[in-house]
Short mmCIF file of C-alpha atoms in Angstrom, two decimals:
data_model
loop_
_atom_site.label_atom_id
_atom_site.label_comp_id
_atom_site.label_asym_id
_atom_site.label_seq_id
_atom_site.Cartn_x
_atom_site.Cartn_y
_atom_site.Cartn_z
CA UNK A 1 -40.80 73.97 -19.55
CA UNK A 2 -40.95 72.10 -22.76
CA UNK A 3 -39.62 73.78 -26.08
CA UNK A 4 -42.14 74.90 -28.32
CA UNK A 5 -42.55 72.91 -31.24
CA UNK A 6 -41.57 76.00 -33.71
CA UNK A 7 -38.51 76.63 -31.83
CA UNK A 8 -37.23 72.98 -32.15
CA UNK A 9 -38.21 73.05 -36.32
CA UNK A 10 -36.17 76.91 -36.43
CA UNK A 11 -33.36 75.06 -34.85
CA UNK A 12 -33.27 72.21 -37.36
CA UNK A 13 -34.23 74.53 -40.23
CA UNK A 14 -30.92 76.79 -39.41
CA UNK A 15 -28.36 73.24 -38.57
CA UNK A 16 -29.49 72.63 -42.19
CA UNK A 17 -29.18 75.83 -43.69
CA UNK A 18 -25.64 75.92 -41.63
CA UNK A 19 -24.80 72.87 -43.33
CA UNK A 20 -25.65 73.79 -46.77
CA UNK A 21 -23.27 76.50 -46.74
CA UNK A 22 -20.74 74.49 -45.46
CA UNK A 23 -21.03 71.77 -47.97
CA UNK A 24 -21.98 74.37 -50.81
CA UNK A 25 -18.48 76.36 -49.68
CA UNK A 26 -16.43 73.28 -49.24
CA UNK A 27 -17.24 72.04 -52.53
CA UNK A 28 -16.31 75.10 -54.24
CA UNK A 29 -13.46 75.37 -52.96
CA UNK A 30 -12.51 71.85 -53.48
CA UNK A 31 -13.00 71.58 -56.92
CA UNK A 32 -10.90 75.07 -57.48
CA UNK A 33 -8.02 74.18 -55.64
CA UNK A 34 -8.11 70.27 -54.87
CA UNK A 35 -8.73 69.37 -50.92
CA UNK A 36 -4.85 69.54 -50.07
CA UNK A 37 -4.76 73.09 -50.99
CA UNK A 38 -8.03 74.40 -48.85
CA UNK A 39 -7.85 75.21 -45.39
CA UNK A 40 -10.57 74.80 -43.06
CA UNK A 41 -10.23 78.41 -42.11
CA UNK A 42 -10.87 79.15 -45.71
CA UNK A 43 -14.05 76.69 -45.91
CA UNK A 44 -15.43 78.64 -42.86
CA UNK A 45 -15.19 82.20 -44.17
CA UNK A 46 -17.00 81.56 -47.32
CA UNK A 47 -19.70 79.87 -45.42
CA UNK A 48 -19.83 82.90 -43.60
CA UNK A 49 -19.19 81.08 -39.87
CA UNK A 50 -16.80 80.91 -37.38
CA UNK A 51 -14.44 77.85 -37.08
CA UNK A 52 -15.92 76.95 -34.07
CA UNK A 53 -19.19 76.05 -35.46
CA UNK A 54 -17.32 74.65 -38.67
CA UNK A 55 -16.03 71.78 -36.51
CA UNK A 56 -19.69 71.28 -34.95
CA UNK A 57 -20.63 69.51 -38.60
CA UNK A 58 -16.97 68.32 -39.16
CA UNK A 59 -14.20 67.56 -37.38
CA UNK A 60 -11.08 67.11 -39.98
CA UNK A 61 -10.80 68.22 -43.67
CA UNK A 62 -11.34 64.63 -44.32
CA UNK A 63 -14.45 65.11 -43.18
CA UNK A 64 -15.66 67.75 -45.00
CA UNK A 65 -14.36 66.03 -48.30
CA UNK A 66 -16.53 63.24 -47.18
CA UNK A 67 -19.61 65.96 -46.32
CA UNK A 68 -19.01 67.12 -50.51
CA UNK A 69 -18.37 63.42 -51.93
CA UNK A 70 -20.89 61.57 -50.45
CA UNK A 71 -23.90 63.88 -51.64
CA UNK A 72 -22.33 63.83 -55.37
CA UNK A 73 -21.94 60.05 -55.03
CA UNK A 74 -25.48 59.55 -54.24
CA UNK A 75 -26.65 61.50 -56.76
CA UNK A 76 -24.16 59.48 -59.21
CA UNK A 77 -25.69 56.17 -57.88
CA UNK A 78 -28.98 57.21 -58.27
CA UNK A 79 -28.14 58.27 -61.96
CA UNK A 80 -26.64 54.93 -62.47
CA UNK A 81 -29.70 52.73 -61.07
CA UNK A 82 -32.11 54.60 -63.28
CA UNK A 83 -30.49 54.20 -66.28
CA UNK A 84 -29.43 50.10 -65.02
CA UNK A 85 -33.30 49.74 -65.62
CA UNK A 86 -33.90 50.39 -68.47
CA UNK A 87 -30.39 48.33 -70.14
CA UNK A 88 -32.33 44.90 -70.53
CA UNK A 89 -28.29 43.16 -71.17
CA UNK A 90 -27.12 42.46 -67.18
CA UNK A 91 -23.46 43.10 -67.96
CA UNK A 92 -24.32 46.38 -69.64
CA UNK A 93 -26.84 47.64 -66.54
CA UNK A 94 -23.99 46.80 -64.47
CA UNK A 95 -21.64 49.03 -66.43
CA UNK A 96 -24.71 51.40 -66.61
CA UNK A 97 -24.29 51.89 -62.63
CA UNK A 98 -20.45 52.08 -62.27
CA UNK A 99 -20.02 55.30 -64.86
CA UNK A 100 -21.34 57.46 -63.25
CA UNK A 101 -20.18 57.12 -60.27
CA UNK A 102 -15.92 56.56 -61.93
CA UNK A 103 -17.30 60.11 -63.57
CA UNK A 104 -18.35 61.26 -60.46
CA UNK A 105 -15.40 60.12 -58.53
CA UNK A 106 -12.51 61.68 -61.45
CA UNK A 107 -14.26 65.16 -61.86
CA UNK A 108 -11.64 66.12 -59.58
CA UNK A 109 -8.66 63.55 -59.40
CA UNK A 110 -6.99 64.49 -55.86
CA UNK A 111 -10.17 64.72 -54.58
CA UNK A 112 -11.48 61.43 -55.96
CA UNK A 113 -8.28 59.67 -54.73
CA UNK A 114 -8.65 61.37 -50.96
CA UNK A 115 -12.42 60.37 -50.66
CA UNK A 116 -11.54 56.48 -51.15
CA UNK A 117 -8.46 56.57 -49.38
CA UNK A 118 -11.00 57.92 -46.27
CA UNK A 119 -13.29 55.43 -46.96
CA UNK A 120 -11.00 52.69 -46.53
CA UNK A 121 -9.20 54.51 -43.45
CA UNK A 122 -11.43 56.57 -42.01
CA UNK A 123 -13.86 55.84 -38.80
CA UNK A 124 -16.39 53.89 -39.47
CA UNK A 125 -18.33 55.43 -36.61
CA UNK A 126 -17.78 58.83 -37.56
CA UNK A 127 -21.02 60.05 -39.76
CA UNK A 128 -19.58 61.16 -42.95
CA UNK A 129 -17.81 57.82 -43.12
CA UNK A 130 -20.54 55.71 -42.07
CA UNK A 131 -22.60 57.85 -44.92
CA UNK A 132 -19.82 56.46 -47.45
CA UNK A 133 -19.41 53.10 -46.23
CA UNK A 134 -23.28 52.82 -46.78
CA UNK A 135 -23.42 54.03 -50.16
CA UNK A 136 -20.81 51.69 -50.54
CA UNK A 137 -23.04 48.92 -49.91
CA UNK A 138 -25.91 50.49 -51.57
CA UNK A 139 -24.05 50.17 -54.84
CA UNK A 140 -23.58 46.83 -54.38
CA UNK A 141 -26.99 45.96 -53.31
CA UNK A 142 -27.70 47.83 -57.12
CA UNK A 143 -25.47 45.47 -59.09
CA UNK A 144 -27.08 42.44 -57.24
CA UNK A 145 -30.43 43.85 -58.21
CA UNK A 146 -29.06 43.36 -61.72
CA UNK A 147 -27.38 40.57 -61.21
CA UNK A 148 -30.43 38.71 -60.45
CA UNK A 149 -32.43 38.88 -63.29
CA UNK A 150 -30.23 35.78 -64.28
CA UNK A 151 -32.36 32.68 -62.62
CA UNK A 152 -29.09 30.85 -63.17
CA UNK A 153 -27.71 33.24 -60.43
CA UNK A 154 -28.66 32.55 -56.11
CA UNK A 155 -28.67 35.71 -54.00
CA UNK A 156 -25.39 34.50 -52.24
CA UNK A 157 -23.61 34.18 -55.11
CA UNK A 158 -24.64 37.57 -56.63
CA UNK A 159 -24.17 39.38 -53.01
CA UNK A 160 -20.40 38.26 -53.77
CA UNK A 161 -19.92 38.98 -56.93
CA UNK A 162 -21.16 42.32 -56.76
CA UNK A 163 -18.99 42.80 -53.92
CA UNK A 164 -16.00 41.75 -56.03
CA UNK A 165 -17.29 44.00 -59.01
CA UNK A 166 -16.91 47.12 -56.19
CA UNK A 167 -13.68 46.41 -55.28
CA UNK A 168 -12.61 45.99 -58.80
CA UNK A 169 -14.25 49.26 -59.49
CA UNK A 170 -12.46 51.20 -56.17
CA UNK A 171 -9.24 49.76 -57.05
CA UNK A 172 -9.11 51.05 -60.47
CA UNK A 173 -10.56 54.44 -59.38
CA UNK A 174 -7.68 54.47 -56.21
CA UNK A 175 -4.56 52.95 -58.41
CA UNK A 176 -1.66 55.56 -58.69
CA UNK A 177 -0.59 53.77 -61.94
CA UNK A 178 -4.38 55.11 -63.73
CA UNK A 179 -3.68 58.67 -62.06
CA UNK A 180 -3.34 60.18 -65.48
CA UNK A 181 -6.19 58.32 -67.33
CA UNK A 182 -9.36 59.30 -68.42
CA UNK A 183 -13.16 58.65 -67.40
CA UNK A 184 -13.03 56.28 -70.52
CA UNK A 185 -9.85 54.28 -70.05
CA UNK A 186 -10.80 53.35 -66.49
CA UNK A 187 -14.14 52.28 -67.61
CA UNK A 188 -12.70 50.17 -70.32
CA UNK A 189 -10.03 48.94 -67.84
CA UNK A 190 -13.29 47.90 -65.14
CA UNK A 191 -15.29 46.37 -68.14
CA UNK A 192 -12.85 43.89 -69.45
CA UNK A 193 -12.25 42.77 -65.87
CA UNK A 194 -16.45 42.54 -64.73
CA UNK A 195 -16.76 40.80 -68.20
CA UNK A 196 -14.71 38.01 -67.71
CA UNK A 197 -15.84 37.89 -64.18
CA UNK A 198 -20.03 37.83 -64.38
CA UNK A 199 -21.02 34.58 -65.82
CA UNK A 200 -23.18 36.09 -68.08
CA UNK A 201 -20.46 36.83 -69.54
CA UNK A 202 -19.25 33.77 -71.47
CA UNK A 203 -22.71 34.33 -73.11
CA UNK A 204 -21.51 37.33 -75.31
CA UNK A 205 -18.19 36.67 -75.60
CA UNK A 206 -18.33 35.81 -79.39
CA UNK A 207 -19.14 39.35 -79.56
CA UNK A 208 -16.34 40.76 -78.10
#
């Protein structure tokens, strides 16, 4: 017998409401306490489900952080392109698409730290790390949109150097030693580095 068509969108519409409430939970809880503190078993009673079905949408607590970052990173990134197009100056559309995502990363520092660390550790088959590898490389493909309004610059080059500008930007987000700095001081610390780095660069530095 094949499963009526309503039955199969009332499935999908209650996985995502299921979900919400998961992420919506986890989140809260998160940001109160900081991931190490919060217990799965605590996630799953303010969603309002049993542990059981908790582990059907994520596995580990790593997870779940991953669940919670991912959708705020997105939402960072999409921030970040918008306002990229309307900076006309490359290096300062390029900066325009790394705040908000640092912001979005140090709102909560523990939590910031844990989501890169699973990035770079985690499974890359797993979904929620997949989901963060490829907004990984959707930031990138951002700052080589940027990048290329300079007809000096080929794709292949700008592919790389964008990928350089990422890591730059991850390593000074992950760094113990910049645990106890501000949104600000990272950002300056990412700038002076991507400035001396893009070769648009050299262009402005008389103004610097």
């Amino acid at each position: 017998m094949s499963v009526a068509p309503q039955s199969v969108g009332r499935r999908e519409r209650n996985k995502q409401h299921k979900l919400d409430r998961i992420t919506a939970a986890a989140a809260e809880l998160f940001a109160e306490h900081g991931v190490d503190e919060v217990t799965t078993q605590q996630i799953a009673d303010k969603a309002d489900i049993g542990t059981g079905t908790l582990f059907l949408y994520a596995k580990t607590k790593g997870e779940l952080l991953l669940l919670v970052q991912n959708s705020s990173y997105a939402d960072a990134l999409a921030k970040g392109r918008t306002a990229a197009e309307a900076i006309p100056d490359i290096f300062d559309a390029v900066m325009a698409i790394i705040r908000p995502v640092v912001e979005c990363n140090r709102k909560q520092i523990d939590n910031g730290r844990t989501y890169l660390r699973e990035i770079v550790f985690g499974d890359p088959e797993e979904p929620q790390h997949r989901d963060a590898l490829g907004l990984s490389v959707r930031t990138e493909a951002a700052i080589v949109d940027v990048l290329m309004r300079d007809p000096r610059l080929e794709h292949r080059n700008a592919a790389t150097l964008a990928h350089i500008v990422s890591a730059i930007m991850f390593l000074s987000m992950a760094a113990t030693i910049n645990i106890s700095k501000s949104v600000d001081e990272i950002l300056a610390e990412i700038s002076e580095q991507i400035y001396l780095l893009l070769p648009i660069g050299g262009t402005r530095r008389s103004a610097h």
